[in-house]
CSV table of C-alpha atoms in Angstrom, one decimal:
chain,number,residue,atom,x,y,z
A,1,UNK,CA,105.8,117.2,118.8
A,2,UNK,CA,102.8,119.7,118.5
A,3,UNK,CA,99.0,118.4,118.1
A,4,UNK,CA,97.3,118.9,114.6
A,5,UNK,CA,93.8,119.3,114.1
A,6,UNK,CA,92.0,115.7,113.7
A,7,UNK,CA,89.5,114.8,110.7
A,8,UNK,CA,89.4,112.9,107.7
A,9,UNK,CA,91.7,114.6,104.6
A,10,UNK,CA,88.6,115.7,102.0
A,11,UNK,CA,91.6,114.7,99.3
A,12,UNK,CA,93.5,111.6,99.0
A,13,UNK,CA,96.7,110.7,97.0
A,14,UNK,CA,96.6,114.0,95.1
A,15,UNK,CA,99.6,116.5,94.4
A,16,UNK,CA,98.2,119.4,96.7
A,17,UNK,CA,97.3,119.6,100.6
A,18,UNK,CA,94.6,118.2,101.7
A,19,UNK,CA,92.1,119.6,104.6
A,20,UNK,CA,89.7,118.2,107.1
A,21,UNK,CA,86.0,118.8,106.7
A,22,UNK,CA,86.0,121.2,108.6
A,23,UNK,CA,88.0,123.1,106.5
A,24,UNK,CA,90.8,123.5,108.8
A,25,UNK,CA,94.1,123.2,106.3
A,26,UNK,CA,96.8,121.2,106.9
A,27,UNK,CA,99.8,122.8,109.1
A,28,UNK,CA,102.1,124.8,107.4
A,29,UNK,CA,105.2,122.7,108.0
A,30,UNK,CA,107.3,121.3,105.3
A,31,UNK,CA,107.5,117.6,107.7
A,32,UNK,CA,105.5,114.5,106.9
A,33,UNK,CA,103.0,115.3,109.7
A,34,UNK,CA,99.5,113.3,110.0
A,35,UNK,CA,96.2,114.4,111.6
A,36,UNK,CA,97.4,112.8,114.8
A,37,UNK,CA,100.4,114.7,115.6
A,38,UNK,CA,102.9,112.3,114.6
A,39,UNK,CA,105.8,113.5,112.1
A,40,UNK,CA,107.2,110.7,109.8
A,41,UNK,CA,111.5,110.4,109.9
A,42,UNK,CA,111.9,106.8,109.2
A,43,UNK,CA,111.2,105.8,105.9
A,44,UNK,CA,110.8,102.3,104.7
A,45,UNK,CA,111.5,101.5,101.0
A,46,UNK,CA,110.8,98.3,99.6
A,47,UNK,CA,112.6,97.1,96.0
A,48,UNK,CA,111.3,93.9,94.9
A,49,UNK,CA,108.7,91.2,96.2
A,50,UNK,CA,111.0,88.6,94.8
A,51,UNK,CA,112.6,86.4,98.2
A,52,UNK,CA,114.7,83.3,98.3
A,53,UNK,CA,113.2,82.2,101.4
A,54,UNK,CA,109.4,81.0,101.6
A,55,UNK,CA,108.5,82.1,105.3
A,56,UNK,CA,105.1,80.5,106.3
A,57,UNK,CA,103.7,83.9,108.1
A,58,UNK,CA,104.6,85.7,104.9
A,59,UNK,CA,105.2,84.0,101.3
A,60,UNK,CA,102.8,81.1,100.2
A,61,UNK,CA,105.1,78.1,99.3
A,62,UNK,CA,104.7,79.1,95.3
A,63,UNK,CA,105.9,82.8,96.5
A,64,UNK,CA,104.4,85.9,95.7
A,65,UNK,CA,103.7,87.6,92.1
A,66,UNK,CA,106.6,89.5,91.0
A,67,UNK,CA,106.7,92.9,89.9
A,68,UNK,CA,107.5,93.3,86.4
A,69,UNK,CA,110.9,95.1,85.8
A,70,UNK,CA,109.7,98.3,84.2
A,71,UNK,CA,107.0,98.9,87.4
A,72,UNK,CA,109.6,98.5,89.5
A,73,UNK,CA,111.6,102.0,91.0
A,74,UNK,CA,114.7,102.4,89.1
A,75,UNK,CA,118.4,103.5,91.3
A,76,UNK,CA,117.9,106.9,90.3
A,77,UNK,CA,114.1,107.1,90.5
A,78,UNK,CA,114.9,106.0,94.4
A,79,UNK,CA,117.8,108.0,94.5
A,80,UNK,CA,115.3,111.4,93.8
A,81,UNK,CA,112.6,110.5,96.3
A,82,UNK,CA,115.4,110.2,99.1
A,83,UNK,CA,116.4,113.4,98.1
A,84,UNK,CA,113.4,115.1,98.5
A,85,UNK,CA,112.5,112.8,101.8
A,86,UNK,CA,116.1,114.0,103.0
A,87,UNK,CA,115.6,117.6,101.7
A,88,UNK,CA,112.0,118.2,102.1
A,89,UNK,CA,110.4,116.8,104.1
A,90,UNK,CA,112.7,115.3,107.0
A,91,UNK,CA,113.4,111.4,106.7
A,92,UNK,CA,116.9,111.1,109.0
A,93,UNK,CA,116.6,106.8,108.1
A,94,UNK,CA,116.1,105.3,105.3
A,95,UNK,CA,116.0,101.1,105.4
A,96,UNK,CA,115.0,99.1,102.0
A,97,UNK,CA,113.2,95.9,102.4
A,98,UNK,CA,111.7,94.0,100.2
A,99,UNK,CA,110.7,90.7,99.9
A,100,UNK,CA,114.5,90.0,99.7
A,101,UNK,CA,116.7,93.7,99.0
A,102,UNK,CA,119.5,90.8,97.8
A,103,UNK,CA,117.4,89.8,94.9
A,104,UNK,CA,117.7,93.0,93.4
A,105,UNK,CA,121.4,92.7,91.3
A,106,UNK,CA,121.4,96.5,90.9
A,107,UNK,CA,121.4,96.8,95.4
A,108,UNK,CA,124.5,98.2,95.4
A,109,UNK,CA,123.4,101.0,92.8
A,110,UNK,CA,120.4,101.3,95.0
A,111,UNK,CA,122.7,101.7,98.2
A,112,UNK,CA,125.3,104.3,96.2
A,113,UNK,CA,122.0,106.4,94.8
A,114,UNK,CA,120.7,106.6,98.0
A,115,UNK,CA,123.4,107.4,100.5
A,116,UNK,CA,124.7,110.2,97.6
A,117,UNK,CA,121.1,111.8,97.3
A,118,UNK,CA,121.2,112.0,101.0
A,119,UNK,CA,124.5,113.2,102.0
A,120,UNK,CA,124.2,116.0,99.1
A,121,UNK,CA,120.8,117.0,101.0
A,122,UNK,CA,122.3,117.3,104.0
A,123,UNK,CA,124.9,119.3,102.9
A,124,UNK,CA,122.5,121.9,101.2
A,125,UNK,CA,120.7,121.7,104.4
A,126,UNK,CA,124.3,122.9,105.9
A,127,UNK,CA,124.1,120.0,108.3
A,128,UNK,CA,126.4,117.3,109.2
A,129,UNK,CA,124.0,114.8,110.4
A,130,UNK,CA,124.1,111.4,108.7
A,131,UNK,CA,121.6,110.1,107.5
A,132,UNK,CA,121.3,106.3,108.3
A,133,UNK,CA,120.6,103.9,105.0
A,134,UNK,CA,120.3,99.9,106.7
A,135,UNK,CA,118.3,96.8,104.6
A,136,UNK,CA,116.5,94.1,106.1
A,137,UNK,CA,117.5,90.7,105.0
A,138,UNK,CA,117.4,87.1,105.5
A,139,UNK,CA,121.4,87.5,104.8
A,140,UNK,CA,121.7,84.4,102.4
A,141,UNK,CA,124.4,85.9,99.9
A,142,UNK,CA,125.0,88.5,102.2
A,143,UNK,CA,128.6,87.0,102.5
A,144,UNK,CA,129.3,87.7,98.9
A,145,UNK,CA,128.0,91.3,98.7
A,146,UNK,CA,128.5,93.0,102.1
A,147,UNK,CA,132.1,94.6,101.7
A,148,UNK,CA,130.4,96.0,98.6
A,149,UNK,CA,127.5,97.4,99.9
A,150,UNK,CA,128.9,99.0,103.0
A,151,UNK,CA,131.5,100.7,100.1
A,152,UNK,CA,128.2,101.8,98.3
A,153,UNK,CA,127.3,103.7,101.6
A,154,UNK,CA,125.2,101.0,103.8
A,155,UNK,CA,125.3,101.4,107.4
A,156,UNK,CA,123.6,98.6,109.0
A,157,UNK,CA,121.3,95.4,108.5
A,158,UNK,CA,118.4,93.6,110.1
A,159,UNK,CA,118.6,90.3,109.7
A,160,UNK,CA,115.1,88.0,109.8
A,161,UNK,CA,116.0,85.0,111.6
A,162,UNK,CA,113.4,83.0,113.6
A,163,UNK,CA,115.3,80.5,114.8
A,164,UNK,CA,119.3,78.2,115.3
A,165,UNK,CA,117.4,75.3,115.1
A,166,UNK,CA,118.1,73.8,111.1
A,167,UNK,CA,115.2,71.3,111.6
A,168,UNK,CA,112.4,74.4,112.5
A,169,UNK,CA,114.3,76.9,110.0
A,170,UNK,CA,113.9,74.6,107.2
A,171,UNK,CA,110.4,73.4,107.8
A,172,UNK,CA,109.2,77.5,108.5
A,173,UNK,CA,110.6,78.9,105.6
A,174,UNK,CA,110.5,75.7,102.8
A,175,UNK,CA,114.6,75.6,102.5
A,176,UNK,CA,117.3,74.2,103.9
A,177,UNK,CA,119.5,77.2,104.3
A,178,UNK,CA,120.5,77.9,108.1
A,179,UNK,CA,123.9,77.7,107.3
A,180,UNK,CA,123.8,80.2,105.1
A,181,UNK,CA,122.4,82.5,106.7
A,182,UNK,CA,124.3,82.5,109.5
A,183,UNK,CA,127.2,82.9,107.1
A,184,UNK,CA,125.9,86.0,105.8
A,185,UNK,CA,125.5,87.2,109.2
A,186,UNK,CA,129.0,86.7,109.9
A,187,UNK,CA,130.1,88.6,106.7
A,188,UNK,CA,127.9,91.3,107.6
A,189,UNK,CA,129.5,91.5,111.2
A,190,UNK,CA,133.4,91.2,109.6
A,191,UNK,CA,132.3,94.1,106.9
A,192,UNK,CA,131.7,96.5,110.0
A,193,UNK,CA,128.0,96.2,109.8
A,194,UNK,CA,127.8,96.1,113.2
A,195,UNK,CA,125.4,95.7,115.5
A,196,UNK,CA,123.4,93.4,113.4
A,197,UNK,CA,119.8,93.1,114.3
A,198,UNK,CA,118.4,90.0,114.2
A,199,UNK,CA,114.3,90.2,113.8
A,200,UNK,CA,112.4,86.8,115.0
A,201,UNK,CA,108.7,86.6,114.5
A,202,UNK,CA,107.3,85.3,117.6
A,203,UNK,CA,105.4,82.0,116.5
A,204,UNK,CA,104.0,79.0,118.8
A,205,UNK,CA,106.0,76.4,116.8
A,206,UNK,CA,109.8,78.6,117.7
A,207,UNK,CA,108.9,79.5,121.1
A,208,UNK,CA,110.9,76.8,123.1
A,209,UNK,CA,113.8,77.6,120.8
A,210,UNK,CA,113.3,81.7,121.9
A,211,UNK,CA,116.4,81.1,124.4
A,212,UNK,CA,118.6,79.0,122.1
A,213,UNK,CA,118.3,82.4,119.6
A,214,UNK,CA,118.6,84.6,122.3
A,215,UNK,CA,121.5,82.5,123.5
A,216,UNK,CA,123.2,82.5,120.0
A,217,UNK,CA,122.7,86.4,119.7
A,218,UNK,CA,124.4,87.6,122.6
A,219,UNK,CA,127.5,84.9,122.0
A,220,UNK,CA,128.0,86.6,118.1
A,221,UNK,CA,127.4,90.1,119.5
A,222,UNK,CA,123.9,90.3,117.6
A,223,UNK,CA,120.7,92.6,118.9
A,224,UNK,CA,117.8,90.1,119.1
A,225,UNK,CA,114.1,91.7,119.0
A,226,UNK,CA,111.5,89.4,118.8
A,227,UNK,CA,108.3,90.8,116.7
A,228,UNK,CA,104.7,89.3,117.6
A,229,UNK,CA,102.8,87.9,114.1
A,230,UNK,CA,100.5,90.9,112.8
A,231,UNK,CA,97.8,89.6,110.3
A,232,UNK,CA,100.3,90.4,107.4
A,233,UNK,CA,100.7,86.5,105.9
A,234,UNK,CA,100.2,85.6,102.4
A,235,UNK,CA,97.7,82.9,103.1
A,236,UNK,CA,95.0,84.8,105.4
A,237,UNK,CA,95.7,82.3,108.3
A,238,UNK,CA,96.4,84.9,110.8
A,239,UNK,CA,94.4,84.3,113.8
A,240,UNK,CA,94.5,86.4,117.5
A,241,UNK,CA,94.4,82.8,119.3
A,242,UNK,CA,97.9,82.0,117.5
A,243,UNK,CA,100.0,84.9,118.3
A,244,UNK,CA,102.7,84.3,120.7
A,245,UNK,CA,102.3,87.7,123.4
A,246,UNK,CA,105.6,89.1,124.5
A,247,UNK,CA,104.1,87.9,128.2
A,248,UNK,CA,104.6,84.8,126.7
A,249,UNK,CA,108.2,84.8,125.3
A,250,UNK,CA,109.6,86.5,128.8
A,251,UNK,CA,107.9,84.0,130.4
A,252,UNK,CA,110.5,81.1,128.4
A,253,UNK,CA,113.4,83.4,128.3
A,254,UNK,CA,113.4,84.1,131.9
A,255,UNK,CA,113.5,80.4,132.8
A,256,UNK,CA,117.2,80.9,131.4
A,257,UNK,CA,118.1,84.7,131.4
A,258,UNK,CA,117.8,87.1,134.2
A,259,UNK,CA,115.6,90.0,132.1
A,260,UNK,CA,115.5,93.6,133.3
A,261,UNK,CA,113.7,96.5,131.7
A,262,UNK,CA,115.4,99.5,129.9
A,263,UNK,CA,112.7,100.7,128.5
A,264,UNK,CA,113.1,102.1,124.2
A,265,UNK,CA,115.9,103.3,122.7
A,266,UNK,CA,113.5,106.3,121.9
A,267,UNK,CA,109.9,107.1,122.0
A,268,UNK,CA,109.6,106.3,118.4
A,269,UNK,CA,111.3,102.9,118.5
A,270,UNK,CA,109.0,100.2,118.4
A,271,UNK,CA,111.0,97.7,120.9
A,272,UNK,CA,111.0,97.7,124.6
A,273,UNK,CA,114.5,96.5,125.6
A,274,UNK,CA,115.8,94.3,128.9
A,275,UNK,CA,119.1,94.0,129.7
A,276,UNK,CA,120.2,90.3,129.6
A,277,UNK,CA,122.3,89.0,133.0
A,278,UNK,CA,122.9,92.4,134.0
A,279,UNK,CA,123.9,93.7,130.2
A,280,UNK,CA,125.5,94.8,128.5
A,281,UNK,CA,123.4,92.9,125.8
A,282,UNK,CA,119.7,93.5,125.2
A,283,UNK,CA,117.1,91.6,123.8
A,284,UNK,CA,113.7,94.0,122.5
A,285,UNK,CA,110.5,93.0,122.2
A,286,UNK,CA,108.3,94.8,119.7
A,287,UNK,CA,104.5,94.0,120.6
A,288,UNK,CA,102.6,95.1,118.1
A,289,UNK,CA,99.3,93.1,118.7
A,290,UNK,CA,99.0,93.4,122.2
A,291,UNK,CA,100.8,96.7,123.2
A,292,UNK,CA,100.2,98.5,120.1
A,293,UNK,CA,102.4,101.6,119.1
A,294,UNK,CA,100.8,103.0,116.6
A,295,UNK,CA,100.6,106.6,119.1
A,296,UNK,CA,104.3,107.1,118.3
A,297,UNK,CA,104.6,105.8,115.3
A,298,UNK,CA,107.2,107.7,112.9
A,299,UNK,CA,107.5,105.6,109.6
A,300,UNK,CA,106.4,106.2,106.1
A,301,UNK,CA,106.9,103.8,103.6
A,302,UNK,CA,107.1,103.0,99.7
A,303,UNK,CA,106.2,100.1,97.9
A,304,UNK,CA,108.5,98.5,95.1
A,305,UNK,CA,106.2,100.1,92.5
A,306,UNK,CA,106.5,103.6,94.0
A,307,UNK,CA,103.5,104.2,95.9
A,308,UNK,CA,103.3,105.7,99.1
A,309,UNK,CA,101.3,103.7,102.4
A,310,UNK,CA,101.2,105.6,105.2
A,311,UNK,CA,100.5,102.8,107.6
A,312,UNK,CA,101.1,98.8,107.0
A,313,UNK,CA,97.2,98.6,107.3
A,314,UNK,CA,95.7,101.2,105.2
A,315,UNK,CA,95.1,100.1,101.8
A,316,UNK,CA,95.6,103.9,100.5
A,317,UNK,CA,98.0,104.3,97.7
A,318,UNK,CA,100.0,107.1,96.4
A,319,UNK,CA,102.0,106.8,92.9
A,320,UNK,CA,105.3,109.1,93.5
A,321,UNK,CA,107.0,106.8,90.5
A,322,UNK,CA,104.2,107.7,88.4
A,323,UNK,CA,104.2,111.5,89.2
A,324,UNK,CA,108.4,111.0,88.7
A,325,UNK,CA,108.0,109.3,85.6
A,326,UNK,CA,105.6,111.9,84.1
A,327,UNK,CA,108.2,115.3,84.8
A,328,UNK,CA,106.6,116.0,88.2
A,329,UNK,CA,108.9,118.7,90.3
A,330,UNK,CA,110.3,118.3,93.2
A,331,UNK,CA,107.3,120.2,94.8
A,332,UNK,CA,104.9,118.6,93.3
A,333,UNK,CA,106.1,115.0,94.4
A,334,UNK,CA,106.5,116.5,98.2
A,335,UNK,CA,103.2,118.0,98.3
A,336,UNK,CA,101.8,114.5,97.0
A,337,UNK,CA,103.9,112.5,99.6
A,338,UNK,CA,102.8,115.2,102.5
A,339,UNK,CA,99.1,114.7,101.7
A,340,UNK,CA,99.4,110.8,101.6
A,341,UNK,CA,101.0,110.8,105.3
A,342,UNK,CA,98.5,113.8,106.3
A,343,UNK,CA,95.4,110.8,105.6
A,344,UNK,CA,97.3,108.2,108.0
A,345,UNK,CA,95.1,106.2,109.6
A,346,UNK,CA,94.8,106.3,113.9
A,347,UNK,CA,96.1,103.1,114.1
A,348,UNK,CA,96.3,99.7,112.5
A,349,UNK,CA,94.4,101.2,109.4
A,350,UNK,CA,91.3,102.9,111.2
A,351,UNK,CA,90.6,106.0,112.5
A,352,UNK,CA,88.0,104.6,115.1
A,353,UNK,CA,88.6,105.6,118.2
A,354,UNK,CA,86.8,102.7,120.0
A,355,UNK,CA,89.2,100.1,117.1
A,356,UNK,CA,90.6,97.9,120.2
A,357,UNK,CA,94.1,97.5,120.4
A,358,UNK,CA,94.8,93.9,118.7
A,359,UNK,CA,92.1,94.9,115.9
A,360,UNK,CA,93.5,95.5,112.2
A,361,UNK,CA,91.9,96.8,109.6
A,362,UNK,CA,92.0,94.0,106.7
A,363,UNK,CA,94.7,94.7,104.4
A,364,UNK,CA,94.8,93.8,100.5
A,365,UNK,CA,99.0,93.0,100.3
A,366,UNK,CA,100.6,90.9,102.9
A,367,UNK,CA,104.1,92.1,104.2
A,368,UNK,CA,106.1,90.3,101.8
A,369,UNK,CA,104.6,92.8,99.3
A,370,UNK,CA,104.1,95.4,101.0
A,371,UNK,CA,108.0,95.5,102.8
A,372,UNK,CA,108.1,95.6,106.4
């Protein structure tokens, strides 16, 4: 990865390059590089901020507002910003979030618009590679949709799932629904969706259930990364004295698991792995309060009304469905997505250089809006 120049762009969110006060032009590379030297491949596409689940750390109980059908990306509006991504500019993975990605009726169009645009890009590219297109979920109705989606083209699925516990999953996310869940996760697993990913938010009330997941995980052949709480909920609530350190969580799992470190899967991957009893399961830990990534951080991401973020933290916003929906090129929607990712943020929304490592800049949308 080769360094850029570092500066503030003198241009945000606008269809053309933008430059550093010191008048030193962006480089003259067609990938979504930033100021920091970091070049965005995974891209992160959230559809609705509709869920059927009301997670604590991320929905209040009444839920969040929705987005009103006609601000919300269409299939094909979707469909032409992964071709361009693909084409233009370099995404290799493509995941859609949400909120819930079920709630959306139309997924399976989303899924079939997505894995078409892409495999036709790579193909004009004159490349084989696949492109990987996964969802993150909380898997209730997954059972009744997965054989469908993976025929639309999907390849894989996260699954958010905190806890095996039915008494602690129903009081953290406001419904009785464990069962279902784990029904969803066992469709995904029969539709070939495998290895699910299970995601856990590391919080003080499912800590001395960590080993019961982790447990749970390795018996159904599931990948289990535990995530520490970023100050993403719905409510403002967030505090540093709450979150659960991964220190923390190896220090319960190894009362039960022998843990061993195999470090990432890849510099970009936000998980450290350790092998479990010798392997060949894993369990990952993504810290991202208290051993913060953000240095090799590859992601860019849209929100279910089009806009582009280039980090969870920055409130910066660029309207691709707007410039789509208005007869802008091809060109003109890659310059405007480059320019947006050349203005990301050093890490966890600021460029400060002395911003310490578990300090976030305040956000205006908490994850449920803005997709994780």
């Amino acid at each position: 990865m080769s360094a850029v120049p570092l500066g503030i762009p003198s241009v945000r969110g606008v269809p053309r390059r933008a430059a550093t006060p010191a008048g030193r032009a962006r480089p003259d590379t067609p990938f979504l590089v930033d100021r920091y030297g970091r070049v965005a491949r995974d891209l992160r596409v959230s559809i609705t901020t509709a869920c059927s689940l009301r997670c604590t750390y991320c929905m209040p109980a009444e839920g969040l507002p929705l987005v009103p059908k006609d601000e919300l990306m269409t299939p094909d509006e979707i469909g032409r910003l992964v071709s361009v991504g693909v084409h233009d500019l370099g995404i290799r993975d493509i995941r859609f979030t949400g909120g819930e990605p079920l709630m959306r009726r139309d997924l399976e169009q989303i899924i079939g618009a997505a894995r078409t645009a892409a495999d036709d890009a790579m193909r004009a590219l004159g490349s084989d590679e696949h492109v990987r297109i996964a969802i993150t979920s909380n898997a209730l109705g997954l059972d009744k949709r997965a054989k469908a989606l993976v025929a639309a083209g999907l390849d894989r699925v996260n699954v958010s799932l905190d806890t095996v516990d039915r008494e602690a999953f129903a009081t953290l996310t406001r419904r009785d629904r464990l069962d279902d869940v784990l029904t969803g996760i066992k469709a995904a697993l029969a539709a070939g969706l495998a290895p699910v990913k299970i995601n856990a938010v590391l919080l003080p009330e499912t800590l001395a259930g960590a080993a019961d997941l982790l447990a749970w995980s390795v018996e159904h052949g599931c990948r289990l990364r535990f995530i520490e709480e970023m100050p993403l909920d719905a409510d403002g609530r967030w505090t540093r004295d709450d979150v659960v350190s991964a220190d923390d969580l190896l220090g319960v799992l190894r009362e039960r698991f022998t843990l061993t470190p195999a470090g990432r899967e890849d510099p970009s991957a936000p998980a450290e792995e350790w092998q479990v009893d010798d392997g060949p399961a894993t369990v990952g830990i993504i810290a991202s309060v208290t051993r913060s990534f953000c240095g090799a951080c590859d992601r860019t991401r849209l929100t279910a009304e089009g806009t582009v973020r280039s980090c969870l933290f920055g409130n910066e916003e660029t309207d691709l469905k707007a410039l789509l929906r208005s007869g802008a090129t091809d060109d003109e929607v890659g310059d405007a997505w480059r320019a947006a990712m050349w203005a990301k943020p050093r890490a966890h929304g600021s460029d400060a250089v002395e911003l310490a490592a578990d300090a976030f800049a305040e956000t205006e949308r908490s994850m449920g809006a803005i997709g994780g």
